[in-house]
Amino acid sequence: MSNDKSQALIRVVVEESDFDIQQQQDWLSSVGDHVGAVVSFVGLVRDINEGLDISTMELEHYPGMTERSIEDICQLATQRWPVHSVSVVHRVGLLCPADQIVYVGVSSRHRGDGFQACEFIMDYLKTQAPFWKKEQTAAGAKWVDAREKDHSAAERWAE
């Protein structure tokens, strides 16, 4: 595989079932020549939000549209940093606290590019990807919007 930024492989999965972190890492490590770094982020469902205990979180999405949106975000990252491959797995459906909710992994020749691309993708997923989250608390169910700090995190990548 070339180190050309536009040649990066992108894999996006949106599914209800849990994912295996090691399988994701193995794929990222095996794609391309001269891989010197695999950087990843795993998000978990929190058990508390804004002072309320969370018993469950339900994620909804538009099949097809959500995957395309995530692929576009990954493509933006591969245009900014020389990465070999990107893997994003996002779960939907009913989740419980401590469940894995998202995996973002990037392989690159150098760690700096991998860290930045991974963080960029995660910041954009939080604000751009079409997911709808509903938390169930003792006070009832409530829909969750992206927070101001999520938008601020994404804005720092603006050129």
mmCIF file of C-alpha atoms in Angstrom:
data_model
loop_
_atom_site.group_PDB
_atom_site.id
_atom_site.type_symbol
_atom_site.label_atom_id
_atom_site.label_comp_id
_atom_site.label_asym_id
_atom_site.label_seq_id
_atom_site.Cartn_x
_atom_site.Cartn_y
_atom_site.Cartn_z
ATOM 1 C CA MET A 1 0.000 0.000 0.000
ATOM 2 C CA SER A 2 1.150 3.459 -0.806
ATOM 3 C CA ASN A 3 1.518 6.107 1.858
ATOM 4 C CA ASP A 4 -0.534 8.405 -0.373
ATOM 5 C CA LYS A 5 -3.185 10.002 1.839
ATOM 6 C CA SER A 6 -5.926 9.307 -0.709
ATOM 7 C CA GLN A 7 -5.092 5.575 -0.769
ATOM 8 C CA ALA A 8 -6.084 4.912 2.842
ATOM 9 C CA LEU A 9 -8.527 2.089 3.437
ATOM 10 C CA ILE A 10 -11.654 2.968 5.383
ATOM 11 C CA ARG A 11 -13.887 0.479 7.140
ATOM 12 C CA VAL A 12 -17.142 1.628 8.780
ATOM 13 C CA VAL A 13 -19.570 -0.620 10.617
ATOM 14 C CA VAL A 14 -22.775 0.391 12.410
ATOM 15 C CA GLU A 15 -24.307 -2.525 14.273
ATOM 16 C CA GLU A 16 -26.140 -3.635 17.387
ATOM 17 C CA SER A 17 -23.678 -6.316 18.396
ATOM 18 C CA ASP A 18 -20.563 -5.698 20.454
ATOM 19 C CA PHE A 19 -17.181 -5.477 18.750
ATOM 20 C CA ASP A 20 -13.828 -7.129 19.407
ATOM 21 C CA ILE A 21 -11.101 -4.540 19.944
ATOM 22 C CA GLN A 22 -8.327 -7.011 19.124
ATOM 23 C CA GLN A 23 -9.897 -7.836 15.732
ATOM 24 C CA GLN A 24 -9.982 -4.139 14.897
ATOM 25 C CA GLN A 25 -6.358 -3.688 15.983
ATOM 26 C CA ASP A 26 -5.259 -6.749 13.988
ATOM 27 C CA TRP A 27 -6.892 -5.439 10.807
ATOM 28 C CA LEU A 28 -5.344 -1.984 11.226
ATOM 29 C CA SER A 29 -1.904 -3.518 11.821
ATOM 30 C CA SER A 30 -2.148 -5.718 8.735
ATOM 31 C CA VAL A 31 -3.210 -3.052 6.245
ATOM 32 C CA GLY A 32 -0.411 -1.370 4.386
ATOM 33 C CA ASP A 33 3.343 -1.357 4.433
ATOM 34 C CA HIS A 34 5.406 0.518 6.963
ATOM 35 C CA VAL A 35 2.728 0.735 9.662
ATOM 36 C CA GLY A 36 4.484 2.243 12.648
ATOM 37 C CA ALA A 37 1.517 3.124 14.814
ATOM 38 C CA VAL A 38 -2.010 1.979 15.557
ATOM 39 C CA VAL A 39 -3.943 4.516 17.584
ATOM 40 C CA SER A 40 -7.419 3.800 18.891
ATOM 41 C CA PHE A 41 -10.208 5.133 21.032
ATOM 42 C CA VAL A 42 -12.961 3.090 22.665
ATOM 43 C CA GLY A 43 -15.984 4.920 24.024
ATOM 44 C CA LEU A 44 -18.118 3.391 26.789
ATOM 45 C CA VAL A 45 -21.642 4.220 27.894
ATOM 46 C CA ARG A 46 -21.388 6.387 31.014
ATOM 47 C CA ASP A 47 -23.438 5.533 34.112
ATOM 48 C CA ILE A 48 -24.069 9.189 34.927
ATOM 49 C CA ASN A 49 -24.783 12.310 32.873
ATOM 50 C CA GLU A 50 -25.519 15.785 34.174
ATOM 51 C CA GLY A 51 -25.937 14.391 37.692
ATOM 52 C CA LEU A 52 -28.479 11.730 36.742
ATOM 53 C CA ASP A 53 -27.837 7.998 36.937
ATOM 54 C CA ILE A 54 -28.232 6.337 33.558
ATOM 55 C CA SER A 55 -29.831 2.902 33.457
ATOM 56 C CA THR A 56 -29.767 2.500 29.644
ATOM 57 C CA MET A 57 -28.969 4.407 26.477
ATOM 58 C CA GLU A 58 -30.723 3.790 23.196
ATOM 59 C CA LEU A 59 -29.122 4.851 19.921
ATOM 60 C CA GLU A 60 -31.026 5.231 16.682
ATOM 61 C CA HIS A 61 -29.697 5.994 13.199
ATOM 62 C CA TYR A 62 -30.657 6.121 9.532
ATOM 63 C CA PRO A 63 -29.144 2.988 7.961
ATOM 64 C CA GLY A 64 -27.049 3.918 4.959
ATOM 65 C CA MET A 65 -27.000 7.647 5.647
ATOM 66 C CA THR A 66 -25.154 7.222 8.926
ATOM 67 C CA GLU A 67 -22.492 4.982 7.388
ATOM 68 C CA ARG A 68 -21.972 7.450 4.504
ATOM 69 C CA SER A 69 -21.627 10.322 6.956
ATOM 70 C CA ILE A 70 -18.992 8.435 8.950
ATOM 71 C CA GLU A 71 -17.146 7.473 5.756
ATOM 72 C CA ASP A 72 -17.090 11.163 4.769
ATOM 73 C CA ILE A 73 -15.617 12.069 8.167
ATOM 74 C CA CYS A 74 -12.949 9.380 7.779
ATOM 75 C CA GLN A 75 -12.195 10.588 4.254
ATOM 76 C CA LEU A 76 -11.636 14.110 5.591
ATOM 77 C CA ALA A 77 -9.164 12.701 8.108
ATOM 78 C CA THR A 78 -7.263 10.779 5.432
ATOM 79 C CA GLN A 79 -6.986 13.975 3.390
ATOM 80 C CA ARG A 80 -5.443 15.832 6.347
ATOM 81 C CA TRP A 81 -3.056 13.193 7.698
ATOM 82 C CA PRO A 82 -1.034 10.447 5.983
ATOM 83 C CA VAL A 83 -2.757 7.403 7.445
ATOM 84 C CA HIS A 84 -2.835 3.844 6.107
ATOM 85 C CA SER A 85 -6.250 2.743 7.330
ATOM 86 C CA VAL A 86 -9.216 3.790 9.440
ATOM 87 C CA SER A 87 -11.737 1.617 11.219
ATOM 88 C CA VAL A 88 -14.883 2.929 12.890
ATOM 89 C CA VAL A 89 -17.420 0.714 14.609
ATOM 90 C CA HIS A 90 -20.454 2.400 16.156
ATOM 91 C CA ARG A 91 -23.103 0.506 18.018
ATOM 92 C CA VAL A 92 -26.829 1.235 17.933
ATOM 93 C CA GLY A 93 -29.763 -0.157 19.869
ATOM 94 C CA LEU A 94 -30.168 -0.543 23.599
ATOM 95 C CA LEU A 95 -26.940 -0.272 25.599
ATOM 96 C CA CYS A 96 -26.120 -0.371 29.311
ATOM 97 C CA PRO A 97 -23.519 1.556 31.314
ATOM 98 C CA ALA A 98 -19.961 0.330 30.632
ATOM 99 C CA ASP A 99 -20.982 -1.192 27.277
ATOM 100 C CA GLN A 100 -18.663 -0.371 24.392
ATOM 101 C CA ILE A 101 -20.372 2.170 22.155
ATOM 102 C CA VAL A 102 -17.743 3.273 19.629
ATOM 103 C CA TYR A 103 -14.349 2.229 18.306
ATOM 104 C CA VAL A 104 -12.152 4.544 16.251
ATOM 105 C CA GLY A 105 -8.796 3.206 15.097
ATOM 106 C CA VAL A 106 -6.179 4.588 12.751
ATOM 107 C CA SER A 107 -2.953 3.091 11.438
ATOM 108 C CA SER A 108 -0.167 5.328 10.224
ATOM 109 C CA ARG A 109 3.559 5.424 9.764
ATOM 110 C CA HIS A 110 4.014 7.844 12.687
ATOM 111 C CA ARG A 111 2.093 8.149 15.947
ATOM 112 C CA GLY A 112 1.468 11.890 15.690
ATOM 113 C CA ASP A 113 -0.542 11.510 12.505
ATOM 114 C CA GLY A 114 -2.482 8.609 14.010
ATOM 115 C CA PHE A 115 -3.325 10.463 17.225
ATOM 116 C CA GLN A 116 -4.509 13.566 15.380
ATOM 117 C CA ALA A 117 -6.575 11.642 12.826
ATOM 118 C CA CYS A 118 -8.183 9.538 15.561
ATOM 119 C CA GLU A 119 -9.086 12.584 17.649
ATOM 120 C CA PHE A 120 -10.395 14.453 14.594
ATOM 121 C CA ILE A 121 -12.660 11.534 13.649
ATOM 122 C CA MET A 122 -13.982 11.215 17.202
ATOM 123 C CA ASP A 123 -14.649 14.964 17.496
ATOM 124 C CA TYR A 124 -16.560 14.944 14.209
ATOM 125 C CA LEU A 125 -18.489 11.783 15.104
ATOM 126 C CA LYS A 126 -19.772 13.535 18.232
ATOM 127 C CA THR A 127 -21.105 16.511 16.264
ATOM 128 C CA GLN A 128 -21.650 15.454 12.635
ATOM 129 C CA ALA A 129 -22.716 11.794 12.545
ATOM 130 C CA PRO A 130 -26.505 11.320 12.497
ATOM 131 C CA PHE A 131 -27.211 9.389 15.677
ATOM 132 C CA TRP A 132 -30.011 9.997 18.124
ATOM 133 C CA LYS A 133 -29.350 9.101 21.745
ATOM 134 C CA LYS A 134 -31.970 8.632 24.417
ATOM 135 C CA GLU A 135 -30.955 8.075 28.019
ATOM 136 C CA GLN A 136 -33.195 6.350 30.524
ATOM 137 C CA THR A 137 -32.901 7.801 34.046
ATOM 138 C CA ALA A 138 -34.910 7.545 37.271
ATOM 139 C CA ALA A 139 -36.507 10.869 36.246
ATOM 140 C CA GLY A 140 -37.562 9.442 32.883
ATOM 141 C CA ALA A 141 -36.204 9.261 29.356
ATOM 142 C CA LYS A 142 -34.466 12.199 27.694
ATOM 143 C CA TRP A 143 -32.906 12.801 24.301
ATOM 144 C CA VAL A 144 -29.251 13.809 24.365
ATOM 145 C CA ASP A 145 -27.843 16.531 22.125
ATOM 146 C CA ALA A 146 -24.199 17.183 21.350
ATOM 147 C CA ARG A 147 -22.775 19.385 24.097
ATOM 148 C CA GLU A 148 -21.141 22.761 23.603
ATOM 149 C CA LYS A 149 -17.765 21.285 24.491
ATOM 150 C CA ASP A 150 -18.255 18.690 21.706
ATOM 151 C CA HIS A 151 -18.823 21.498 19.201
ATOM 152 C CA SER A 152 -15.816 23.425 20.549
ATOM 153 C CA ALA A 153 -13.648 20.328 20.174
ATOM 154 C CA ALA A 154 -14.715 19.913 16.528
ATOM 155 C CA GLU A 155 -14.286 23.628 15.745
ATOM 156 C CA ARG A 156 -10.595 23.543 16.618
ATOM 157 C CA TRP A 157 -10.032 21.442 13.475
ATOM 158 C CA ALA A 158 -11.524 24.117 11.195
ATOM 159 C CA GLU A 159 -9.031 25.446 8.708
#
